[in-house]
Short mmCIF file of C-alpha atoms in Angstrom, two decimals:
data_model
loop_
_atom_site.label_atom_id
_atom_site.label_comp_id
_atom_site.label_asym_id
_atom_site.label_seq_id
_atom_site.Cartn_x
_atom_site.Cartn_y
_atom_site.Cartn_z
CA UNK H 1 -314.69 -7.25 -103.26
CA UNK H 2 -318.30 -7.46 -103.93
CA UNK H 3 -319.84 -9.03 -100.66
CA UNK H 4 -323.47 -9.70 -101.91
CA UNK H 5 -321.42 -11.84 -105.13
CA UNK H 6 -319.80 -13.59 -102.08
CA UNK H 7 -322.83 -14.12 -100.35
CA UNK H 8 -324.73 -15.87 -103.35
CA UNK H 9 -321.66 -17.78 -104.76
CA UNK H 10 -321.24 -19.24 -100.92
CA UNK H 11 -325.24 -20.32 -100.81
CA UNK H 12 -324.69 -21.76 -104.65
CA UNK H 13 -321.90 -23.93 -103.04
CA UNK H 14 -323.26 -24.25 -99.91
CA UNK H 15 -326.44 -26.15 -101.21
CA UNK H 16 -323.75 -29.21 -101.62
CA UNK H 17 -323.56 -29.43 -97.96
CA UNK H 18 -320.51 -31.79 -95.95
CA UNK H 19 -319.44 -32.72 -99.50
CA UNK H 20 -318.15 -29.03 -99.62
CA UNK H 21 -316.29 -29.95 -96.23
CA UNK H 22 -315.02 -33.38 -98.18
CA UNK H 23 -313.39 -32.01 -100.97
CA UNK H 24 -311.56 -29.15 -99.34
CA UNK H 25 -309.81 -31.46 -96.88
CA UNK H 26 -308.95 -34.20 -99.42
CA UNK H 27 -307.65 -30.72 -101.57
CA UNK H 28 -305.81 -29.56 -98.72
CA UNK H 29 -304.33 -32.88 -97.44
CA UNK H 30 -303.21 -33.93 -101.25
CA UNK H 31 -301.65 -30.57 -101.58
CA UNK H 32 -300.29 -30.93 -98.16
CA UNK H 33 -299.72 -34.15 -96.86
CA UNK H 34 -297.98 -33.07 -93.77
CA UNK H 35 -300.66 -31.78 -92.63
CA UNK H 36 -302.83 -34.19 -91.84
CA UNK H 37 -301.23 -34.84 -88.41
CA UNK H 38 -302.76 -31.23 -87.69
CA UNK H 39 -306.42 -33.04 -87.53
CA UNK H 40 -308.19 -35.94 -85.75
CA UNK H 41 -308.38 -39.14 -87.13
CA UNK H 42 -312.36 -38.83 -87.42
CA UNK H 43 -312.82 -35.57 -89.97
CA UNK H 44 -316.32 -35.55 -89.27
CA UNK H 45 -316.73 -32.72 -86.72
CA UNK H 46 -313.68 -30.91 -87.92
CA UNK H 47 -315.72 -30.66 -91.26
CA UNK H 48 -318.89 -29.45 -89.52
CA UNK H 49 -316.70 -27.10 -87.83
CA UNK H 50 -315.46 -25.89 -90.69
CA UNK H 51 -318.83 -25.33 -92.81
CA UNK H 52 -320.27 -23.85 -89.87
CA UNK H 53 -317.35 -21.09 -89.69
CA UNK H 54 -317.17 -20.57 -93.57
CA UNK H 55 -321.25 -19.77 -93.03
CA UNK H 56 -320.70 -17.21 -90.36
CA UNK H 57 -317.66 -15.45 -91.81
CA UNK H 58 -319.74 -14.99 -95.35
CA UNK H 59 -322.65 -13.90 -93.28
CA UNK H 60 -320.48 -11.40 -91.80
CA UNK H 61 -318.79 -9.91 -94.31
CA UNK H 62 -320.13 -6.99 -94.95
CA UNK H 63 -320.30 -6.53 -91.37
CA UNK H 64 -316.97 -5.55 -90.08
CA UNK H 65 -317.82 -4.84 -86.46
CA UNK H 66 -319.00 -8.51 -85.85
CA UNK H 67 -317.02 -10.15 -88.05
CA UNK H 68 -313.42 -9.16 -86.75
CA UNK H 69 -314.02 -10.46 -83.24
CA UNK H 70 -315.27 -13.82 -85.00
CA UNK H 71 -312.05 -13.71 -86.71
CA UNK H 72 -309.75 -12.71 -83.58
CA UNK H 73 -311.50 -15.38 -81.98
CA UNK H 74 -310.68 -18.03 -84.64
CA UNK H 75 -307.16 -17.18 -85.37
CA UNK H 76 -305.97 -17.44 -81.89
CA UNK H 77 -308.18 -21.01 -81.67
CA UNK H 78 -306.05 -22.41 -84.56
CA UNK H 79 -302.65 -21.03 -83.14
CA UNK H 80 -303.71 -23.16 -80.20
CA UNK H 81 -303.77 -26.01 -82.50
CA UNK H 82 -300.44 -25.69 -84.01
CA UNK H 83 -301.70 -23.48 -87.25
CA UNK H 84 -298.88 -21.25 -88.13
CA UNK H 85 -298.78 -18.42 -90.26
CA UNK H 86 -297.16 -20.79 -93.42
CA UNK H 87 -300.41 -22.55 -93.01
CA UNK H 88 -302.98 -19.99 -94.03
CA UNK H 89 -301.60 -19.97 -98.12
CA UNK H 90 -302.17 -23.36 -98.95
CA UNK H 91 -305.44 -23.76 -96.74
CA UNK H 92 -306.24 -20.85 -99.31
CA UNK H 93 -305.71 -22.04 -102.31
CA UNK H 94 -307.58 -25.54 -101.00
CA UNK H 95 -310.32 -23.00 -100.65
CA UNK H 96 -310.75 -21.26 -103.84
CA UNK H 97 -309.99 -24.69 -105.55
CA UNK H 98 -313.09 -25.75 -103.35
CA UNK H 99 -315.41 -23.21 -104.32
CA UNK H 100 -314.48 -23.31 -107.84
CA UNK H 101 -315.14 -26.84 -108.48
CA UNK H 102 -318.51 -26.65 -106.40
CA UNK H 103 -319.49 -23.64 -108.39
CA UNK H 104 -318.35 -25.27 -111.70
CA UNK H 105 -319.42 -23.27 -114.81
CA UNK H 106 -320.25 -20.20 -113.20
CA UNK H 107 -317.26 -19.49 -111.96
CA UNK H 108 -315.57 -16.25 -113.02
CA UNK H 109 -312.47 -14.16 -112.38
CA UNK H 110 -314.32 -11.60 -110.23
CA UNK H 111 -315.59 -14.13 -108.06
CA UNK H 112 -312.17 -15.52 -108.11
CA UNK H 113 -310.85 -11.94 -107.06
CA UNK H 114 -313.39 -11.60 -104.64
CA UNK H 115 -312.76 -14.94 -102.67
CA UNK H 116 -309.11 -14.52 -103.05
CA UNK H 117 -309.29 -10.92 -101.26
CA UNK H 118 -312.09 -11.96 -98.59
CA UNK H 119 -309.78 -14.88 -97.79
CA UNK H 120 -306.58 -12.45 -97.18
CA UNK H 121 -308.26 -10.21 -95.03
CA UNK H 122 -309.67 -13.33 -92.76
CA UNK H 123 -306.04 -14.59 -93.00
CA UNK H 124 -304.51 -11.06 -92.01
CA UNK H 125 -307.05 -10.82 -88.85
CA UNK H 126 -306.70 -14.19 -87.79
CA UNK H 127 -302.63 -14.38 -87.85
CA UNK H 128 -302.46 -10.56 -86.40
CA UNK H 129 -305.02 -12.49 -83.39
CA UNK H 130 -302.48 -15.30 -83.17
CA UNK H 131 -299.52 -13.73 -82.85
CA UNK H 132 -300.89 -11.41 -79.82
CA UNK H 133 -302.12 -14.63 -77.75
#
């Protein structure tokens, strides 16, 4: 995992701001219907929320002593909101479909590879944080 390719493949998508936030829910809730009930009715802040911990988990990443906590943190937050370990696949593959769509022709395997693994090690660290509430 390169974390630098991470880094300026997360500012590239970034730079399209709550539309980002947008598409992954409507990805993740046309995937996943069920899981809609999960979320308010108003996805506003839940989208803020979500760009705003996307930003700080990239900016981490290459910072392992920091970023772990953050994680801990987060994965016993979403157990407290009914987020099971089943959920963490398909809110990853709503991710990468996310990132590849906002990155559009630049996308490559690597950075495919590279999301794919940064997004199982933030799932590993937040489900191992859930499950020791």
């Amino acid at each position: 995992m390169d974390p630098q390719r991470l880094k300026d493949n997360f500012a590239q998508v970034g730079g399209h701001g709550m539309d980002v936030a947008e598409y992954f829910y409507a990805d993740l809730f046309e995937r996943n219907p069920h899981y809609r009930s999960l979320f308010p009715a108003s996805m506003r802040r839940q989208q803020e929320v979500l760009l705003g911990a996307l930003s700080q988990i990239v900016s981490l990443v290459d910072d392992p002593e920091r970023l772990v906590p953050y994680l801990e943190d987060l994965g016993r937050a979403h157990a407290g909101f009914g987020i099971n370990p089943e959920h963490y696949p398909e809110v990853g593959t709503s991710l990468v479909a996310t990132l590849k769509y906002f990155t559009g022709d630049d996308w490559t395997a690597e950075l495919e590879k590279d999301w794919a693994e940064a997004y199982g090690v933030v799932s590993d660290v937040m489900i191992k944080a859930a499950g020791q509430k």
